[in-house]
mmCIF file of C-alpha atoms in Angstrom:
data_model
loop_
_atom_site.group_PDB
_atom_site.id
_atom_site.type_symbol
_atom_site.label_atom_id
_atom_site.label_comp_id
_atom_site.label_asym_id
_atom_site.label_seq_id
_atom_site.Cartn_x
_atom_site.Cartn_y
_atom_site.Cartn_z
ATOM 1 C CA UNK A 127 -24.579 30.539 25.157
ATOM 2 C CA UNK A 128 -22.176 31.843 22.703
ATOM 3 C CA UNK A 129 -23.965 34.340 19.591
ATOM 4 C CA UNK A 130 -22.874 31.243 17.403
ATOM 5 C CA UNK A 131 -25.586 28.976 19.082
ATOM 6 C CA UNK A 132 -28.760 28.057 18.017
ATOM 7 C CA UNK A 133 -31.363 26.301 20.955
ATOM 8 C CA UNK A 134 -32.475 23.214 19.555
ATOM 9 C CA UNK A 135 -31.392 20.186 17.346
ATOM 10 C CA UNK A 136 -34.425 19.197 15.565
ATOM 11 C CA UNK A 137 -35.164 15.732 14.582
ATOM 12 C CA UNK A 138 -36.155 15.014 11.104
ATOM 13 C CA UNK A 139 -38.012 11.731 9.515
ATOM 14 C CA UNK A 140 -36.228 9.613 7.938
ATOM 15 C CA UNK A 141 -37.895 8.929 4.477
ATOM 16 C CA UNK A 142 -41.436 6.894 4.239
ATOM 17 C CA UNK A 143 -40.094 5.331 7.336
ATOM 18 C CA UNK A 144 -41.603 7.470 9.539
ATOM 19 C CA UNK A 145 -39.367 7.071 12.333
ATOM 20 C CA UNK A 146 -38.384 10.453 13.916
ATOM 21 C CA UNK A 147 -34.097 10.589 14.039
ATOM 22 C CA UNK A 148 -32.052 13.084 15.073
ATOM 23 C CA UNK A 149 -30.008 14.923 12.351
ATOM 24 C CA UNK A 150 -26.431 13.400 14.147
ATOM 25 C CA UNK A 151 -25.909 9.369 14.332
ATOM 26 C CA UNK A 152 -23.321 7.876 16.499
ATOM 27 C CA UNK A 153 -20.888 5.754 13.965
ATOM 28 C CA UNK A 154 -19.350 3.283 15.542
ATOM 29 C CA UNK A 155 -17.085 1.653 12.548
ATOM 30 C CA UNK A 156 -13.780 2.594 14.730
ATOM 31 C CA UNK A 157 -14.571 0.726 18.125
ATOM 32 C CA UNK A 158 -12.696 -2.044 18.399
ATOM 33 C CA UNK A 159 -9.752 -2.771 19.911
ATOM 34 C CA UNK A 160 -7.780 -1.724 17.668
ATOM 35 C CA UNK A 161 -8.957 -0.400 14.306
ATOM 36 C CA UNK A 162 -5.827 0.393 12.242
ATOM 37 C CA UNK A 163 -7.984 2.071 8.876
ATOM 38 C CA UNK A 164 -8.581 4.945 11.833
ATOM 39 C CA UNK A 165 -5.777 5.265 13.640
ATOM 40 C CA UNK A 166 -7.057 4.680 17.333
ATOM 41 C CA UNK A 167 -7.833 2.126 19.977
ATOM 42 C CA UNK A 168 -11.375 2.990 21.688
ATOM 43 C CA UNK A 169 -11.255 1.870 25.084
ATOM 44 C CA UNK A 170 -14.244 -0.244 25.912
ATOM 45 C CA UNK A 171 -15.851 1.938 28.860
ATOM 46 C CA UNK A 172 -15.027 5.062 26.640
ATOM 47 C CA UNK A 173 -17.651 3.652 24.082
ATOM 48 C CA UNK A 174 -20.082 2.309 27.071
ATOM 49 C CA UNK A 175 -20.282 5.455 28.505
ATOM 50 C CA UNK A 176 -21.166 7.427 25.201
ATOM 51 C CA UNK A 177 -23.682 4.893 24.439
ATOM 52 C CA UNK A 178 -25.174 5.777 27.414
ATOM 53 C CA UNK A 179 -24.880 9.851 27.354
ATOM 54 C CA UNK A 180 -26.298 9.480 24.076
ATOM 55 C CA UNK A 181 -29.479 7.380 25.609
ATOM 56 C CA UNK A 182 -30.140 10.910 27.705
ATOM 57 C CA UNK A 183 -29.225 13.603 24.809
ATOM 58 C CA UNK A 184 -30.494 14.807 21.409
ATOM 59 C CA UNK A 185 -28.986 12.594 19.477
ATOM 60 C CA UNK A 186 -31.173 9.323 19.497
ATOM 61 C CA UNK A 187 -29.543 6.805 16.241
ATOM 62 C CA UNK A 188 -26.497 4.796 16.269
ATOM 63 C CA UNK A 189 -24.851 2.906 13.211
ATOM 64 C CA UNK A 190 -23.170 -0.311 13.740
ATOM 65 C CA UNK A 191 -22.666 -2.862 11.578
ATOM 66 C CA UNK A 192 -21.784 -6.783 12.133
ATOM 67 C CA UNK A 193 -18.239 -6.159 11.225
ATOM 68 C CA UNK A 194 -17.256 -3.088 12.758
ATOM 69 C CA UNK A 195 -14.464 -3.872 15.563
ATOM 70 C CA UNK A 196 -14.800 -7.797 14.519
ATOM 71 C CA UNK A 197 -18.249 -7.637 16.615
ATOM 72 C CA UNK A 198 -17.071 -5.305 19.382
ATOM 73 C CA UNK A 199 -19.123 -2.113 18.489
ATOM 74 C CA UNK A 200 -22.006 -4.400 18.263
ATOM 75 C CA UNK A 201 -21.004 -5.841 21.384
ATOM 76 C CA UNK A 202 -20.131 -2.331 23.473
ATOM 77 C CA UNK A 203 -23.563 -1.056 22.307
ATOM 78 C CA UNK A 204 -24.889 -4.185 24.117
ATOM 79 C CA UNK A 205 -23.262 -3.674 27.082
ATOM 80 C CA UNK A 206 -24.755 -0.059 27.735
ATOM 81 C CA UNK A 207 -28.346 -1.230 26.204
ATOM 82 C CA UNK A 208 -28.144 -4.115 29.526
ATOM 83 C CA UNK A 209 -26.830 -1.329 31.683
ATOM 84 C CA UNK A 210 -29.964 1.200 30.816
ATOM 85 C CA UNK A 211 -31.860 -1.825 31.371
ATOM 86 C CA UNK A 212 -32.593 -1.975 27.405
ATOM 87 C CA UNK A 213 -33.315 0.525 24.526
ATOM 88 C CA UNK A 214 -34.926 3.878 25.718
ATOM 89 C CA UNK A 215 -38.032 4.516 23.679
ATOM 90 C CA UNK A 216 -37.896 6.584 20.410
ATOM 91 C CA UNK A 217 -34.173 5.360 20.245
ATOM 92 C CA UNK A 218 -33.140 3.796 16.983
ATOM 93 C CA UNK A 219 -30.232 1.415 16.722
ATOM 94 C CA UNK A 220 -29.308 0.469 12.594
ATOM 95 C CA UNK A 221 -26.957 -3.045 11.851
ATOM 96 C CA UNK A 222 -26.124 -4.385 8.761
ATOM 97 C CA UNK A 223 -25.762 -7.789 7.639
ATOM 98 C CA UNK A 224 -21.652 -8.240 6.818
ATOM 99 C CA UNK A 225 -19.851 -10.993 4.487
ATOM 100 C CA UNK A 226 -18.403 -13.868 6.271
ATOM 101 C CA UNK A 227 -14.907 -12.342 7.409
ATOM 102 C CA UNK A 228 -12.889 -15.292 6.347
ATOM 103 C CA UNK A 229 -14.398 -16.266 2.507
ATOM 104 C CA UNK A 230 -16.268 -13.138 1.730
ATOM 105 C CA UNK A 231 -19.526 -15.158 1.032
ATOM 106 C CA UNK A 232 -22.347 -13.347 0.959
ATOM 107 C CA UNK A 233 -24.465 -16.616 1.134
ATOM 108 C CA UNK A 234 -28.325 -17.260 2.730
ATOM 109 C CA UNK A 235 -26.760 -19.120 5.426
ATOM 110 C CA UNK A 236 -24.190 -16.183 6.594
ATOM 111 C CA UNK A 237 -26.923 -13.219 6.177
ATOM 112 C CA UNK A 238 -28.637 -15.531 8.503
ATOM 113 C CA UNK A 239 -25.521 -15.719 10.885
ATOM 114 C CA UNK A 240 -24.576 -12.036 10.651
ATOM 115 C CA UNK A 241 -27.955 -10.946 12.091
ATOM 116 C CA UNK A 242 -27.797 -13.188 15.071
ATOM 117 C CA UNK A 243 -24.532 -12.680 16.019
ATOM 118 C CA UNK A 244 -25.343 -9.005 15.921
ATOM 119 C CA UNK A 245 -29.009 -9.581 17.705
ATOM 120 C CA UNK A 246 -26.909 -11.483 20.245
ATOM 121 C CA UNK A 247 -23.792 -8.428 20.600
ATOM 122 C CA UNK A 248 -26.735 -6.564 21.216
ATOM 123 C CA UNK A 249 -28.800 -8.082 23.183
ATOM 124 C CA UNK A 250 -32.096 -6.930 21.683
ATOM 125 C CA UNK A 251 -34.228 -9.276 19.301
ATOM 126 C CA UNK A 252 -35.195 -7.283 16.491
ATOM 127 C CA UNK A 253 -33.746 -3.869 15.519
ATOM 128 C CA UNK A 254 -36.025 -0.927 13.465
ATOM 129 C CA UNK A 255 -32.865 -1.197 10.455
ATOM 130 C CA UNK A 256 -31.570 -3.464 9.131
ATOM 131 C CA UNK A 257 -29.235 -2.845 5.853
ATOM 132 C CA UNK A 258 -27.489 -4.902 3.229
ATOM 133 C CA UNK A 259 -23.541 -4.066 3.731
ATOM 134 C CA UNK A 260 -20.942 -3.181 0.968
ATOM 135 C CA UNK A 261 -22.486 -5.139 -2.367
ATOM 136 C CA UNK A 262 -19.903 -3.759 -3.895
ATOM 137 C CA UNK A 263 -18.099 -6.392 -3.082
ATOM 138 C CA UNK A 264 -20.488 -9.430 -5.249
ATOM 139 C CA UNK A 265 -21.897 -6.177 -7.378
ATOM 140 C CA UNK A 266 -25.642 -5.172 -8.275
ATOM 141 C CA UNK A 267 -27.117 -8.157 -10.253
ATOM 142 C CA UNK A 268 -25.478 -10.859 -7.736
ATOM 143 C CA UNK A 269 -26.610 -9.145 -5.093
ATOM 144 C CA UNK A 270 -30.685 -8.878 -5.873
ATOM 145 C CA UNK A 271 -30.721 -12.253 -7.674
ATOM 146 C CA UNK A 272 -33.237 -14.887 -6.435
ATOM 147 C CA UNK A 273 -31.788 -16.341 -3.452
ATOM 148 C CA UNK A 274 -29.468 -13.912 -2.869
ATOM 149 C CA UNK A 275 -28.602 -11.335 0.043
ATOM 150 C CA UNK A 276 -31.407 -8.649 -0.575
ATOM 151 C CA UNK A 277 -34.261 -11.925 -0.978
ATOM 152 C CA UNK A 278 -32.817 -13.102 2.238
ATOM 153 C CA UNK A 279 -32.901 -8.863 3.541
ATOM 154 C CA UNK A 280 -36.497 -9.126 2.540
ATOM 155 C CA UNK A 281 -36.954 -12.347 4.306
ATOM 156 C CA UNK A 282 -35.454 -11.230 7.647
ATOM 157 C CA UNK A 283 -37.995 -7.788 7.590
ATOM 158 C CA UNK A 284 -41.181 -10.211 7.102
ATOM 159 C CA UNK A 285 -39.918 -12.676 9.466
ATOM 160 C CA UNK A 286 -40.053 -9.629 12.183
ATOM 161 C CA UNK A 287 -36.178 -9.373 12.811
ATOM 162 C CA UNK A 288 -36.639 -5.815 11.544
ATOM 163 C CA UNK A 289 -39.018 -2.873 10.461
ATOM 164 C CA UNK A 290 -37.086 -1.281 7.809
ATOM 165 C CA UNK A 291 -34.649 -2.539 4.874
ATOM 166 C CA UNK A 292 -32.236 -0.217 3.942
ATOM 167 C CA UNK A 293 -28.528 -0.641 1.503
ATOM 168 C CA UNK A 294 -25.308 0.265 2.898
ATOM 169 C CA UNK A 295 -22.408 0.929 0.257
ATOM 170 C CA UNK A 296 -19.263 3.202 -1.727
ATOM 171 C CA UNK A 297 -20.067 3.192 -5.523
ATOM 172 C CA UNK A 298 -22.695 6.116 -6.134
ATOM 173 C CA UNK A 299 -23.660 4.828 -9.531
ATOM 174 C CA UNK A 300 -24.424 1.363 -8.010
ATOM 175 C CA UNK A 301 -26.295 2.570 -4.993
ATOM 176 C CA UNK A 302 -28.846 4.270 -7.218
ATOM 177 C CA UNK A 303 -29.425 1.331 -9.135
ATOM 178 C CA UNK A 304 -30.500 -0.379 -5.648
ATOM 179 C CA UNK A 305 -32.514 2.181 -5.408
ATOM 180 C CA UNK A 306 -34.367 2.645 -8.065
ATOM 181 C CA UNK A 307 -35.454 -0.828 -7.199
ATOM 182 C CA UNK A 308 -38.110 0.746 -5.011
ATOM 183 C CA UNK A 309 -37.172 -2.052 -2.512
ATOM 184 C CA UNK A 310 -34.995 -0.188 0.078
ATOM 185 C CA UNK A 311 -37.048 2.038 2.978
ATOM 186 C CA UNK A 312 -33.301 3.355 3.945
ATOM 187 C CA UNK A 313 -29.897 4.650 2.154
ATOM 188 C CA UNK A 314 -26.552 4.782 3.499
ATOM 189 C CA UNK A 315 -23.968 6.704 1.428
ATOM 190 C CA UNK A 316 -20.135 7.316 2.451
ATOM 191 C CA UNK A 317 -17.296 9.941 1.329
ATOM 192 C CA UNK A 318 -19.508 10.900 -1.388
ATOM 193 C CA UNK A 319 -21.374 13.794 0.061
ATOM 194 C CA UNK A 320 -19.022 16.271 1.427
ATOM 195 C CA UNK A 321 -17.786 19.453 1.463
ATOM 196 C CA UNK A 322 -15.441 19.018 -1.356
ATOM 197 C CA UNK A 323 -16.926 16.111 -3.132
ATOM 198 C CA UNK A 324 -20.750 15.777 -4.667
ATOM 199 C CA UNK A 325 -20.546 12.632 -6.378
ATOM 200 C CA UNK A 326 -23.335 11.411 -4.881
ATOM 201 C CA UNK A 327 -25.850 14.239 -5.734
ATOM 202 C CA UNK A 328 -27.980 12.200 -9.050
ATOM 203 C CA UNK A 329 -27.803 9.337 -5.591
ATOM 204 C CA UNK A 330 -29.297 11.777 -3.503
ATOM 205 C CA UNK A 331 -31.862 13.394 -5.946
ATOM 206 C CA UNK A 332 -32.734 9.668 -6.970
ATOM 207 C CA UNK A 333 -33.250 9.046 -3.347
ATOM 208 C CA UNK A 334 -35.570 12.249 -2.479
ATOM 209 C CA UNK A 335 -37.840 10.835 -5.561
ATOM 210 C CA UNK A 336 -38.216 7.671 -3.924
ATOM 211 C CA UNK A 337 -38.819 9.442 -0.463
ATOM 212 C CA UNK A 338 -36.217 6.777 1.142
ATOM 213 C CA UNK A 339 -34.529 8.102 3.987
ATOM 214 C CA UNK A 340 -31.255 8.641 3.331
ATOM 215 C CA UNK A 341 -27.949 8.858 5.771
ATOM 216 C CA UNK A 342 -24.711 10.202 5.327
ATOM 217 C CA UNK A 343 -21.476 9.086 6.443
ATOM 218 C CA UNK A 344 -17.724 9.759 6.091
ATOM 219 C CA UNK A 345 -18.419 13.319 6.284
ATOM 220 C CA UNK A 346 -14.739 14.397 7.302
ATOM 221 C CA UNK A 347 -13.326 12.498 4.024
ATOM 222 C CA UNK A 348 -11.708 10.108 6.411
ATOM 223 C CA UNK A 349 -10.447 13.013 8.455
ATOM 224 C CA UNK A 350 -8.655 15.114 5.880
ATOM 225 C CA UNK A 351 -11.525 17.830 6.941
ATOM 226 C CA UNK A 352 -11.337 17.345 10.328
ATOM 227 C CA UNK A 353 -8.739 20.395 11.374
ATOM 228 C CA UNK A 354 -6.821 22.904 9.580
ATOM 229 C CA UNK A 355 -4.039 23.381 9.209
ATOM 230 C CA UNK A 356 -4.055 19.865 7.907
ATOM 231 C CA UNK A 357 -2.807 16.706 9.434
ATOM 232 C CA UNK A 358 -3.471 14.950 6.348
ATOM 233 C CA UNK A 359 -3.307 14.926 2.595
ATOM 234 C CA UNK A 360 -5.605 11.979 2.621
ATOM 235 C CA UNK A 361 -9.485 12.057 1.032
ATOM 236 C CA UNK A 362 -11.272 8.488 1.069
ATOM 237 C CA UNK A 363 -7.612 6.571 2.354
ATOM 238 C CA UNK A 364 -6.099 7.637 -0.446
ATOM 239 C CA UNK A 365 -3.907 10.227 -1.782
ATOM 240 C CA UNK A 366 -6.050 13.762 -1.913
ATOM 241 C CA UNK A 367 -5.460 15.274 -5.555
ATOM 242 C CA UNK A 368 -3.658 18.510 -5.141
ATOM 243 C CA UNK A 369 -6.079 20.495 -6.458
ATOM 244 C CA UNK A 370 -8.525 19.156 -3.525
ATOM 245 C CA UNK A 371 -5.492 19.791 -1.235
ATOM 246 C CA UNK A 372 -5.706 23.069 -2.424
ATOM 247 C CA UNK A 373 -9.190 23.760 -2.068
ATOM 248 C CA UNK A 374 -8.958 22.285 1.449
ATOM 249 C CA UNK A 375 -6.201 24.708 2.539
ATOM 250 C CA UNK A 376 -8.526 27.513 1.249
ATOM 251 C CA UNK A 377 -11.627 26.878 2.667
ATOM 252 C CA UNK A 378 -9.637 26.088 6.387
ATOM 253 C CA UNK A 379 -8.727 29.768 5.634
ATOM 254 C CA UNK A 380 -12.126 31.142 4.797
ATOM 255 C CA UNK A 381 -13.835 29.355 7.871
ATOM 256 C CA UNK A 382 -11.136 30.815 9.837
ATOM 257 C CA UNK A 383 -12.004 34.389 8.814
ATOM 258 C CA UNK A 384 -15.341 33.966 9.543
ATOM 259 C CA UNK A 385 -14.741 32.393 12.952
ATOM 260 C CA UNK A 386 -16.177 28.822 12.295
ATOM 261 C CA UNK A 387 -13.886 25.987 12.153
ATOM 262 C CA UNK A 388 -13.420 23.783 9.107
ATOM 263 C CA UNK A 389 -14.745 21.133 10.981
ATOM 264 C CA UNK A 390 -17.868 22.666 12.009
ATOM 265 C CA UNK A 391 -18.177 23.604 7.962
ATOM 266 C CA UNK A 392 -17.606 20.242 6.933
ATOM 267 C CA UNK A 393 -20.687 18.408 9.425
ATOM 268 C CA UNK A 394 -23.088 21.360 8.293
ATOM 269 C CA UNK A 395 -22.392 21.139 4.558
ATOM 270 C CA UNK A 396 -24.302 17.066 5.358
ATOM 271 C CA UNK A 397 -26.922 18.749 8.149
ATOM 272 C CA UNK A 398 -28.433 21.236 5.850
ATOM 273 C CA UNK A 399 -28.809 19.100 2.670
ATOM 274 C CA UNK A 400 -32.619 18.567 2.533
ATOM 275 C CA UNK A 401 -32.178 15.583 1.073
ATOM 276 C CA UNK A 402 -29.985 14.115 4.068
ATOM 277 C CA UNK A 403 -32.104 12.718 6.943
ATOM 278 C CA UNK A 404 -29.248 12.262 9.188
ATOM 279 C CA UNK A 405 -25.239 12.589 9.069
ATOM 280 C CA UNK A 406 -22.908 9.794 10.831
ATOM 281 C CA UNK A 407 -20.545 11.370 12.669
ATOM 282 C CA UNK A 408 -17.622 8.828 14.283
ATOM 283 C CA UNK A 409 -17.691 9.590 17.876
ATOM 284 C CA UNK A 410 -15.425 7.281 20.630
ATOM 285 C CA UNK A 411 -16.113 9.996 23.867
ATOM 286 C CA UNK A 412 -19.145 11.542 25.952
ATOM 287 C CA UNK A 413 -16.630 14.720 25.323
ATOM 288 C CA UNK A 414 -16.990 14.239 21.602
ATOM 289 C CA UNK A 415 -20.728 13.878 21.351
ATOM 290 C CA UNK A 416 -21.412 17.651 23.220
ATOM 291 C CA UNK A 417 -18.682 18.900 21.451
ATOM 292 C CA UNK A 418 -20.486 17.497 18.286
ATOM 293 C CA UNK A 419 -23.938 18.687 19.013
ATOM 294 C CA UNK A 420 -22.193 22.055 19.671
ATOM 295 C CA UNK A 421 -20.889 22.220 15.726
ATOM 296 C CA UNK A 422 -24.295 20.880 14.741
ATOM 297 C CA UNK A 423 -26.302 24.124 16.110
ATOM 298 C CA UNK A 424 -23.564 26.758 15.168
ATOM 299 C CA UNK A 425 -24.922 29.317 13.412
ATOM 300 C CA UNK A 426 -22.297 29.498 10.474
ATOM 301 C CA UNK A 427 -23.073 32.913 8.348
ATOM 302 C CA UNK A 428 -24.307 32.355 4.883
ATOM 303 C CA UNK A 429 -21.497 34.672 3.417
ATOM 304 C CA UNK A 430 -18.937 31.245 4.680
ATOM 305 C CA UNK A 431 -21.375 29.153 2.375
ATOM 306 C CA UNK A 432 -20.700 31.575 -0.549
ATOM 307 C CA UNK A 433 -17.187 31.150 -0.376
ATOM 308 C CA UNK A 434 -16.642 27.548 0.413
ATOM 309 C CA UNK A 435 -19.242 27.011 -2.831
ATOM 310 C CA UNK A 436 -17.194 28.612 -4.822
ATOM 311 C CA UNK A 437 -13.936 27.174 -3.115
ATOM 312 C CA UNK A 438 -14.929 23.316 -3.648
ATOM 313 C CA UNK A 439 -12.401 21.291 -5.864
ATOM 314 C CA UNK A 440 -13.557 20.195 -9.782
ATOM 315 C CA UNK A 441 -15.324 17.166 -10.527
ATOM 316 C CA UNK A 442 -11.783 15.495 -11.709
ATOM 317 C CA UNK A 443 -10.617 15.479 -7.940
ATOM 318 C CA UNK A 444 -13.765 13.631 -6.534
ATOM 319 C CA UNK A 445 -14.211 10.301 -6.010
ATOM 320 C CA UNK A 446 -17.054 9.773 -9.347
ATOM 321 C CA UNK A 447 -18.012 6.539 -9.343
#
């Protein structure tokens, strides 16, 4: 063991859930057979055989959603929970409940649909979260009106299809109106908690007051912070500011004085928020999940926090909504 390494991954619970998660979830949003928004085709047996090294690691949560691959995660995830001969114990699979693909309708009928095509995929019956899936796209008061998606959300949880409710979306301003609803147990937030942009922090505070559990996704920006040098001047799929490029370049160059890579930086900036229960981390390898448990107990010297504090872009640059 290298003098970076700490022993143990801890897990943490998640909000007035009280389920126990580990601090890392496996995303799943790129494994399909082809998934263009990330750049790579995920071989089917490459995301079988995670599934499956996961079900004997640390790590014990996996995000999926009803859309991600056009059913295939949902689907892949099945195949390795038949091949363990179902879910280990104290393992927690999350699905959300996904717009038709063809009209966008977020209607009783399709929530309906979305959660048993993904019960199916998976080939479970009920699944501890369940979340509502980009409102964004019908916006806040369409979404919690009588009769709409979060009734039918509600619905779903006392029918037994799930223990916890949580809300899955971009716009930080909007998530915190969900929930300050008080009816969500969980929180997913994305791009808007990393190392160079906080515009989810009044989310995340709001969220710690309300004791829901909160996880964070879209960590690496949408890979901009993945390596340095760069391969990309891309934050959120769209052109990075270049003061953010900038800032990027400098702290690659800090965490390379210090020994620690960017990327390593960039997944503990999420791990040691208090107010983040667990960080999604978009994994398509057994290779990749070691190699990501590796980054998550590197000891990363708190001189390196310091400077990347100081190094992170202005609020202008982030995404602010």
């Amino acid at each position: 063991m290298s003098a970076h390494q700490q022993t143990t991954l801890e897990h943490r619970v998640l909000g007035r859930t009280g389920l126990s998660v580990s601090p890392i979830c496996i995303g799943t949003a790129a494994w399909g057979v082809s998934s263009p928004v990330h750049g790579l085709t995920v071989p089917e047996e490459d995301a079988v055989q995670l599934t499956l090294a996961a079900f004997d690691s640390p790590v014990t949560f996996i995000d999926t959603s009803n859309n991600y691959g056009d059913g295939e995660s949902e689907r892949r995830i099945g195949l390795a929970v038949r091949r363990a001969g179902g879910v280990p114990d104290g393992f927690v699979i999350q699905t959300k409940l996904d717009r038709d693909p063809e009209t966008d309708s977020f209607d009783p009928d399709r929530m309906r649909r979305s959660l048993d095509e993904s019960l199916d995929r998976l080939g479970i019956d009920r699944v501890p979260i369940l979340h509502l899936h980009d409102p964004e796209h019908i916006g806040f008061e369409a979404a919690m009106a009588p009769g709409g998606p979060i009734d039918v959300l509600q619905a779903l949880r006392d029918e037994g299809y799930a223990d916890f409710i949580g809300i899955s979306g971009g716009p930080a301003r909007m998530l915190t109106q969900f929930v300050e609803t008080g009816v969500f147990d969980v929180l997913i937030t994305h791009n808007r908690a990393t190392l160079v942009d906080r515009t989810a922090d009044a989310l995340l505070d709001a969220a710690a007051a309300a004791r829901i559990g909160v996880v964070n996704a879209a960590i690496y920006g949408g890979g901009i912070l993945a390596s340095w040098p760069r391969t990309s001047d891309r934050y959120h799929y769209a052109p990075a500011a270049p003061e953010m490029l900038t800032a990027i370049d400098a702290m690659g160059a800090a965490c390379e004085r210090h020994g620690i890579p960017l990327i390593t930086a960039a997944l503990q900036s999420s791990l040691r928020d208090p107010r983040i229960h667990s960080t999604v981390c978009g994994l398509v390898t057994p290779a990749q999940l070691d190699q990501t448990v590796g980054m998550a107990e590197t000891v990363v010297p708190d001189a390196l926090w310091e400077e990347l504090e100081a190094l992170r872009p202005s609020k202008e640059t982030w995404i602010d909504d």
